[in-house]
CSV table of C-alpha atoms in Angstrom, one decimal:
chain,number,residue,atom,x,y,z
A,1,UNK,CA,117.4,76.5,130.3
A,2,UNK,CA,118.2,78.2,127.0
A,3,UNK,CA,121.5,76.4,126.3
A,4,UNK,CA,123.9,77.7,123.7
A,5,UNK,CA,123.0,80.2,121.0
A,6,UNK,CA,125.2,80.6,117.9
A,7,UNK,CA,125.3,83.6,115.6
A,8,UNK,CA,127.5,84.8,112.8
A,9,UNK,CA,131.0,85.7,114.0
A,10,UNK,CA,131.7,89.4,113.8
A,11,UNK,CA,135.4,90.5,114.5
A,12,UNK,CA,135.6,93.0,117.3
A,13,UNK,CA,137.6,96.1,117.0
A,14,UNK,CA,138.5,95.8,113.3
A,15,UNK,CA,138.6,99.3,111.8
A,16,UNK,CA,137.6,100.0,108.1
A,17,UNK,CA,141.3,100.5,107.4
A,18,UNK,CA,142.3,97.1,109.0
A,19,UNK,CA,139.6,95.3,106.9
A,20,UNK,CA,140.8,96.8,103.7
A,21,UNK,CA,144.5,96.5,104.5
A,22,UNK,CA,144.1,92.7,105.1
A,23,UNK,CA,142.6,92.4,101.6
A,24,UNK,CA,145.1,94.8,100.1
A,25,UNK,CA,148.1,92.8,101.3
A,26,UNK,CA,146.7,89.7,99.6
A,27,UNK,CA,146.1,91.5,96.4
A,28,UNK,CA,149.7,92.8,96.4
A,29,UNK,CA,150.9,89.2,96.4
A,30,UNK,CA,148.7,88.3,93.5
A,31,UNK,CA,149.8,91.3,91.5
A,32,UNK,CA,153.5,90.9,92.3
A,33,UNK,CA,153.7,94.2,94.1
A,34,UNK,CA,151.9,96.3,91.5
A,35,UNK,CA,150.1,98.9,93.7
A,36,UNK,CA,148.0,100.3,90.9
A,37,UNK,CA,146.6,97.0,89.8
A,38,UNK,CA,146.0,96.0,93.5
A,39,UNK,CA,144.0,99.2,94.1
A,40,UNK,CA,142.0,98.7,90.9
A,41,UNK,CA,141.0,95.2,92.0
A,42,UNK,CA,140.2,96.5,95.5
A,43,UNK,CA,138.0,99.2,93.9
A,44,UNK,CA,136.1,96.6,91.9
A,45,UNK,CA,135.7,94.4,94.9
A,46,UNK,CA,134.3,97.3,96.8
A,47,UNK,CA,131.7,97.9,94.1
A,48,UNK,CA,130.6,94.3,94.3
A,49,UNK,CA,130.8,93.5,98.0
A,50,UNK,CA,130.3,97.0,99.6
A,51,UNK,CA,133.6,96.9,101.5
A,52,UNK,CA,133.5,100.6,102.4
A,53,UNK,CA,130.8,102.9,103.8
A,54,UNK,CA,129.8,106.6,103.3
A,55,UNK,CA,132.2,107.7,106.0
A,56,UNK,CA,135.3,105.8,104.8
A,57,UNK,CA,136.0,105.2,101.1
A,58,UNK,CA,138.9,103.9,99.0
A,59,UNK,CA,140.4,107.4,98.7
A,60,UNK,CA,140.5,107.6,102.5
A,61,UNK,CA,142.2,104.2,102.6
A,62,UNK,CA,144.9,105.4,100.1
A,63,UNK,CA,145.5,108.5,102.2
A,64,UNK,CA,145.9,106.4,105.3
A,65,UNK,CA,148.3,104.1,103.5
A,66,UNK,CA,150.5,107.1,102.7
A,67,UNK,CA,150.3,108.7,106.1
A,68,UNK,CA,151.2,105.4,107.9
A,69,UNK,CA,154.2,104.8,105.7
A,70,UNK,CA,152.9,101.8,103.6
A,71,UNK,CA,153.0,103.7,100.3
A,72,UNK,CA,155.4,106.1,98.7
A,73,UNK,CA,155.3,108.0,95.4
A,74,UNK,CA,157.6,106.5,92.8
A,75,UNK,CA,158.5,109.9,91.5
A,76,UNK,CA,157.5,113.3,93.1
A,77,UNK,CA,154.2,114.4,91.7
A,78,UNK,CA,153.8,111.4,89.4
A,79,UNK,CA,150.8,110.0,91.3
A,80,UNK,CA,152.2,106.4,90.9
A,81,UNK,CA,152.7,104.5,94.1
A,82,UNK,CA,155.1,101.8,95.3
A,83,UNK,CA,155.1,99.8,98.5
A,84,UNK,CA,157.6,100.4,101.2
A,85,UNK,CA,159.8,98.1,103.3
A,86,UNK,CA,157.1,98.4,106.0
A,87,UNK,CA,154.5,97.0,103.7
A,88,UNK,CA,156.8,94.1,102.6
A,89,UNK,CA,157.2,93.1,106.2
A,90,UNK,CA,153.4,93.4,106.8
A,91,UNK,CA,152.9,91.0,103.8
A,92,UNK,CA,155.3,88.5,105.3
A,93,UNK,CA,153.6,88.7,108.7
A,94,UNK,CA,150.2,88.2,107.1
A,95,UNK,CA,151.5,85.1,105.2
A,96,UNK,CA,152.9,83.7,108.4
A,97,UNK,CA,149.6,84.2,110.2
A,98,UNK,CA,147.5,82.6,107.4
A,99,UNK,CA,149.7,79.6,106.9
A,100,UNK,CA,151.3,78.8,110.3
A,101,UNK,CA,148.8,80.3,112.7
A,102,UNK,CA,149.7,82.3,115.8
A,103,UNK,CA,153.3,81.6,116.9
A,104,UNK,CA,154.8,83.1,120.0
A,105,UNK,CA,158.1,84.9,119.7
A,106,UNK,CA,161.1,83.1,121.1
A,107,UNK,CA,164.1,85.0,122.4
A,108,UNK,CA,166.5,82.5,121.0
A,109,UNK,CA,165.0,80.2,118.5
A,110,UNK,CA,166.7,76.9,117.5
A,111,UNK,CA,165.9,73.3,116.8
A,112,UNK,CA,165.8,70.5,119.3
A,113,UNK,CA,167.9,67.4,118.8
A,114,UNK,CA,167.8,64.0,120.5
A,115,UNK,CA,171.2,64.6,122.2
A,116,UNK,CA,171.5,65.7,125.8
A,117,UNK,CA,174.2,67.4,127.8
A,118,UNK,CA,175.0,71.0,128.4
A,119,UNK,CA,172.5,72.9,126.3
A,120,UNK,CA,169.9,75.7,126.3
A,121,UNK,CA,166.7,74.0,127.4
A,122,UNK,CA,166.1,71.8,130.4
A,123,UNK,CA,164.4,68.4,129.9
A,124,UNK,CA,162.4,66.3,132.4
A,125,UNK,CA,165.2,63.7,132.7
A,126,UNK,CA,167.4,63.5,135.8
A,127,UNK,CA,170.9,62.1,136.1
A,128,UNK,CA,173.5,61.9,138.9
A,129,UNK,CA,175.7,64.9,139.3
A,130,UNK,CA,179.1,64.7,137.6
A,131,UNK,CA,182.0,67.1,137.6
A,132,UNK,CA,181.4,69.8,135.1
A,133,UNK,CA,177.6,70.1,135.6
A,134,UNK,CA,176.6,73.7,136.3
A,135,UNK,CA,175.0,74.6,139.6
A,136,UNK,CA,171.9,75.9,137.8
A,137,UNK,CA,171.2,72.3,136.6
A,138,UNK,CA,170.9,70.9,140.1
A,139,UNK,CA,167.4,69.7,140.9
A,140,UNK,CA,167.3,70.9,144.6
A,141,UNK,CA,164.0,69.2,145.6
A,142,UNK,CA,165.0,65.8,144.3
A,143,UNK,CA,168.5,66.2,145.7
A,144,UNK,CA,167.1,66.9,149.2
A,145,UNK,CA,164.8,63.9,149.0
A,146,UNK,CA,167.9,61.8,148.2
A,147,UNK,CA,169.7,63.3,151.2
A,148,UNK,CA,166.9,62.4,153.5
A,149,UNK,CA,166.6,58.9,152.2
A,150,UNK,CA,170.4,58.3,152.3
A,151,UNK,CA,171.2,60.0,155.7
A,152,UNK,CA,168.0,60.2,157.6
A,153,UNK,CA,165.9,63.2,158.8
A,154,UNK,CA,167.3,63.7,162.3
A,155,UNK,CA,170.7,64.8,161.3
A,156,UNK,CA,170.3,66.3,157.9
A,157,UNK,CA,173.3,66.3,155.6
A,158,UNK,CA,173.9,66.3,151.9
A,159,UNK,CA,176.8,64.9,149.9
A,160,UNK,CA,177.8,64.9,146.3
A,161,UNK,CA,176.3,61.5,145.8
A,162,UNK,CA,172.9,62.9,146.7
A,163,UNK,CA,172.9,65.5,144.0
A,164,UNK,CA,170.9,65.0,140.8
A,165,UNK,CA,170.8,67.4,137.9
A,166,UNK,CA,168.3,68.0,135.1
A,167,UNK,CA,169.6,67.1,131.7
A,168,UNK,CA,169.5,69.8,129.1
A,169,UNK,CA,168.8,69.4,125.4
A,170,UNK,CA,171.3,70.6,122.9
A,171,UNK,CA,169.8,73.0,120.5
A,172,UNK,CA,171.2,73.5,117.0
A,173,UNK,CA,171.2,76.1,114.4
A,174,UNK,CA,170.0,75.3,110.9
A,175,UNK,CA,170.7,76.6,107.4
A,176,UNK,CA,167.9,76.3,104.9
A,177,UNK,CA,167.7,77.0,101.2
A,178,UNK,CA,164.3,77.2,99.6
A,179,UNK,CA,164.3,76.9,95.9
A,180,UNK,CA,161.2,77.8,93.9
A,181,UNK,CA,160.2,76.8,90.4
A,182,UNK,CA,159.2,79.9,88.3
A,183,UNK,CA,158.9,78.1,85.0
A,184,UNK,CA,156.0,78.9,82.8
A,185,UNK,CA,154.0,75.9,84.0
A,186,UNK,CA,153.5,77.6,87.3
A,187,UNK,CA,150.7,79.6,85.8
A,188,UNK,CA,149.5,77.2,83.1
A,189,UNK,CA,146.2,75.4,82.9
A,190,UNK,CA,144.3,78.3,84.6
A,191,UNK,CA,145.9,77.6,88.0
A,192,UNK,CA,148.0,80.1,89.9
A,193,UNK,CA,150.8,78.1,91.6
A,194,UNK,CA,153.4,80.8,92.1
A,195,UNK,CA,151.3,82.9,94.6
A,196,UNK,CA,151.0,80.0,97.1
A,197,UNK,CA,154.7,79.3,96.7
A,198,UNK,CA,155.5,83.0,97.4
A,199,UNK,CA,153.3,83.0,100.4
A,200,UNK,CA,155.0,79.9,101.8
A,201,UNK,CA,158.4,81.5,101.3
A,202,UNK,CA,157.4,84.7,103.0
A,203,UNK,CA,155.9,82.8,105.9
A,204,UNK,CA,158.9,80.7,106.3
A,205,UNK,CA,161.2,83.7,106.2
A,206,UNK,CA,159.1,85.5,108.9
A,207,UNK,CA,159.0,82.3,111.0
A,208,UNK,CA,162.7,82.0,111.0
A,209,UNK,CA,163.2,85.7,111.8
A,210,UNK,CA,160.9,85.6,114.8
A,211,UNK,CA,161.2,82.1,116.2
A,212,UNK,CA,164.7,81.0,115.0
A,213,UNK,CA,166.7,84.1,114.6
A,214,UNK,CA,170.0,82.2,114.7
A,215,UNK,CA,169.0,80.2,111.6
A,216,UNK,CA,169.7,81.2,108.1
A,217,UNK,CA,167.3,81.1,105.1
A,218,UNK,CA,168.4,81.6,101.5
A,219,UNK,CA,165.9,81.8,98.6
A,220,UNK,CA,166.6,80.7,95.1
A,221,UNK,CA,164.3,80.8,92.0
A,222,UNK,CA,165.0,78.7,88.9
A,223,UNK,CA,163.7,78.8,85.3
A,224,UNK,CA,166.2,78.5,82.4
A,225,UNK,CA,168.8,79.6,85.0
A,226,UNK,CA,168.9,79.9,88.8
A,227,UNK,CA,169.6,83.0,90.9
A,228,UNK,CA,169.3,84.1,94.5
A,229,UNK,CA,166.7,86.6,95.6
A,230,UNK,CA,166.3,88.5,98.8
A,231,UNK,CA,163.3,88.1,101.1
A,232,UNK,CA,162.2,91.6,100.3
A,233,UNK,CA,161.9,90.7,96.6
A,234,UNK,CA,159.3,87.9,97.2
A,235,UNK,CA,156.2,90.1,96.8
A,236,UNK,CA,157.4,91.1,93.3
A,237,UNK,CA,158.3,87.6,92.1
A,238,UNK,CA,156.8,86.6,88.7
A,239,UNK,CA,156.7,83.6,86.5
A,240,UNK,CA,158.6,83.9,83.3
A,241,UNK,CA,158.6,82.1,79.9
A,242,UNK,CA,161.1,79.6,81.2
A,243,UNK,CA,162.0,75.9,81.0
A,244,UNK,CA,162.7,74.1,84.3
A,245,UNK,CA,166.5,74.0,85.0
A,246,UNK,CA,166.3,72.0,88.2
A,247,UNK,CA,170.0,71.2,88.2
A,248,UNK,CA,170.9,74.9,88.3
A,249,UNK,CA,168.7,75.4,91.3
A,250,UNK,CA,170.3,72.5,93.2
A,251,UNK,CA,173.8,73.5,92.3
A,252,UNK,CA,173.3,77.0,93.5
A,253,UNK,CA,171.7,75.8,96.7
A,254,UNK,CA,174.6,73.5,97.5
A,255,UNK,CA,177.1,76.3,96.8
A,256,UNK,CA,175.3,78.6,99.3
A,257,UNK,CA,175.1,75.9,101.9
A,258,UNK,CA,178.8,75.2,101.5
A,259,UNK,CA,179.5,78.7,102.7
A,260,UNK,CA,177.3,78.3,105.8
A,261,UNK,CA,179.0,77.1,109.0
A,262,UNK,CA,176.0,75.5,110.6
A,263,UNK,CA,176.1,71.8,111.2
A,264,UNK,CA,172.5,71.3,110.0
A,265,UNK,CA,171.7,72.1,106.4
A,266,UNK,CA,168.7,71.3,104.3
A,267,UNK,CA,167.1,72.2,100.9
A,268,UNK,CA,163.3,72.6,100.3
A,269,UNK,CA,162.3,72.6,96.7
A,270,UNK,CA,158.8,73.7,95.5
A,271,UNK,CA,158.1,72.6,91.9
A,272,UNK,CA,155.2,71.5,89.7
A,273,UNK,CA,156.9,70.2,86.6
A,274,UNK,CA,159.6,68.0,85.2
A,275,UNK,CA,163.2,69.1,84.8
A,276,UNK,CA,163.5,70.2,81.2
A,277,UNK,CA,166.6,72.2,80.9
A,278,UNK,CA,170.3,72.3,81.9
A,279,UNK,CA,173.5,73.9,80.8
A,280,UNK,CA,176.4,72.0,79.1
A,281,UNK,CA,179.6,73.9,78.4
A,282,UNK,CA,177.7,77.2,78.6
A,283,UNK,CA,175.0,76.1,76.2
A,284,UNK,CA,171.3,75.4,77.1
A,285,UNK,CA,170.2,71.8,76.6
A,286,UNK,CA,166.4,71.7,76.6
A,287,UNK,CA,163.7,69.1,76.1
A,288,UNK,CA,160.1,69.7,77.1
A,289,UNK,CA,158.8,66.4,75.7
A,290,UNK,CA,158.7,64.0,78.5
A,291,UNK,CA,161.5,63.2,80.9
A,292,UNK,CA,164.9,63.5,79.2
A,293,UNK,CA,167.2,60.9,80.7
A,294,UNK,CA,170.2,63.2,80.3
A,295,UNK,CA,168.6,65.9,82.4
A,296,UNK,CA,167.2,63.3,84.9
A,297,UNK,CA,170.6,61.7,85.4
A,298,UNK,CA,172.1,65.2,86.2
A,299,UNK,CA,169.4,65.7,88.9
A,300,UNK,CA,170.0,62.3,90.4
A,301,UNK,CA,173.8,62.9,90.5
A,302,UNK,CA,173.2,66.1,92.4
A,303,UNK,CA,170.8,64.4,94.8
A,304,UNK,CA,173.5,61.8,95.5
A,305,UNK,CA,176.1,64.6,96.0
A,306,UNK,CA,173.9,66.3,98.5
A,307,UNK,CA,173.4,63.0,100.3
A,308,UNK,CA,177.2,62.6,100.7
A,309,UNK,CA,177.4,66.1,102.1
A,310,UNK,CA,174.5,65.2,104.6
A,311,UNK,CA,172.2,67.7,103.0
A,312,UNK,CA,168.6,66.3,102.9
A,313,UNK,CA,166.4,67.6,100.1
A,314,UNK,CA,162.6,67.8,100.7
A,315,UNK,CA,160.6,68.1,97.5
A,316,UNK,CA,157.1,69.6,97.6
A,317,UNK,CA,155.5,68.4,94.4
A,318,UNK,CA,152.3,70.2,93.4
A,319,UNK,CA,151.6,68.2,90.2
A,320,UNK,CA,149.8,64.8,90.1
A,321,UNK,CA,151.1,63.3,86.9
A,322,UNK,CA,152.2,59.7,87.6
A,323,UNK,CA,155.4,59.8,85.6
A,324,UNK,CA,156.5,63.0,87.3
A,325,UNK,CA,155.8,61.5,90.7
A,326,UNK,CA,157.8,58.5,89.6
A,327,UNK,CA,160.8,60.9,88.9
A,328,UNK,CA,160.4,62.5,92.3
A,329,UNK,CA,160.4,59.1,94.0
A,330,UNK,CA,163.7,58.2,92.2
A,331,UNK,CA,165.2,61.6,93.1
A,332,UNK,CA,164.1,61.3,96.7
A,333,UNK,CA,165.6,57.8,97.0
A,334,UNK,CA,168.9,59.0,95.5
A,335,UNK,CA,169.1,61.7,98.2
A,336,UNK,CA,167.5,59.7,101.0
A,337,UNK,CA,165.3,62.8,101.5
A,338,UNK,CA,161.6,63.4,101.6
A,339,UNK,CA,158.8,64.1,99.2
A,340,UNK,CA,155.4,65.5,99.7
A,341,UNK,CA,152.7,65.3,96.9
A,342,UNK,CA,150.5,68.1,98.0
A,343,UNK,CA,147.8,70.4,96.8
A,344,UNK,CA,148.4,74.1,96.8
A,345,UNK,CA,146.1,74.5,99.8
A,346,UNK,CA,148.2,72.2,102.0
A,347,UNK,CA,151.6,73.3,100.8
A,348,UNK,CA,152.4,75.7,103.8
A,349,UNK,CA,151.3,73.2,106.4
A,350,UNK,CA,153.4,70.4,105.0
A,351,UNK,CA,156.5,72.6,104.8
A,352,UNK,CA,156.0,74.0,108.3
A,353,UNK,CA,155.6,70.6,109.8
A,354,UNK,CA,158.7,69.2,108.1
A,355,UNK,CA,160.7,72.2,109.1
A,356,UNK,CA,159.6,71.9,112.7
A,357,UNK,CA,159.8,68.2,113.1
A,358,UNK,CA,163.0,67.4,111.3
A,359,UNK,CA,164.6,64.8,113.6
A,360,UNK,CA,167.6,64.0,111.4
A,361,UNK,CA,169.8,66.7,112.8
A,362,UNK,CA,173.2,66.3,114.3
A,363,UNK,CA,175.4,68.3,116.6
A,364,UNK,CA,178.8,69.3,115.5
C-alpha cells in the first residue's frame, strides 16, 4: 500500500492573465490606485520572479486589461491609464476573499437577535399555536403526532390544541460607521498600516453589499479634520501629514448615525495613535507630546454620549504602547464598548468576527 503522497499545490485553470491580475489588484491598493506605479512594480516583479512567459508578457496583460474594461485612458492619446469602476469592485471582492474567506451570497442579509416571534428565519424551537401565527409556521409532523397522542389512531382528528408552530427569529438591520485614522503615524517607523486598514474597509463594504444588503455602511477618515468618503474612493486613500483628531471622527460618525433609521447602530474605529488634535471655536488645538488631558476628556465625553444613544464603539488598536492602551481601556469603559489590541495581520479577522457575532442588538 502506497498511502498518501503529497506534492506542491498547483492551482488548476488559472490563466496567465488571472495570475497577474491577482497581483495587480494588490499592487493598486499599495499604490493608492496609481496605475503607472503598479505596472512598474509588476514589471520589476516579473524580472525577478519570471511571472510571464514567452507567449504572454506584461504588454499582453495591459492590452487585456483595456479590452476587458479594467483600464481606461485618462485623456485620449495620453498613454496614461486609470482604473475603472469594474476594477474598484474587483479590488473589493479580492479583499473580501483574502480577509473573510469564501462567503455565500444571501438573498436578504441581516443580523440575528435573541428575540423570537414573527420573523424571517425559522428556529428549531416549537411552541403551541396561538391566534396570529401564520399557517406557514405550523410544524405539520409534530402537530399530527400530537393529534394521534391526544385523540387516538382509530378515529383521527386534529384540533387547535394539537397544533404547534416553529418559532421564528427576528432579524434586524444594522447601520455601521467605520472610521479610519489617516494621520502621519499610519506610515511611520517603516510599517505600512494604512493598506491593511483600506483592505478591511473594502472587505467589510463588499461583505455588507453581498450578505447584508439591507444594512448601511458609512466610511469616515480622520486626520486634522474628519470627512466622509465613498466606498469607491478607498483604493485611492492615502495618509497625510496630519495629527489625530479623534473627536472629529467620532462627532461625524454620530451625526451620520443620527440620520439612519435602523434600530441597531455601531461604530468601528481603526487607529494606531493617540488623539492629538481637536477644534475649539474653529481653531486647531494640537499636542503631540503624550496624552493631552483636554483632548482625552473630549474623547471620553463623546464615548459617554454614544453610550447614552446606545451606539457601541469598537476600537481596533494597532499600536502596543502601554500608555496608549491605557487610554483605549478608559475610552472603552466610558462607552461600554469593546477594544481589540491586534496586529495588522489579524485586523480583518477580528473586525469580521465582531461584526458577525455582535449579540447586543435590539429590536425596535
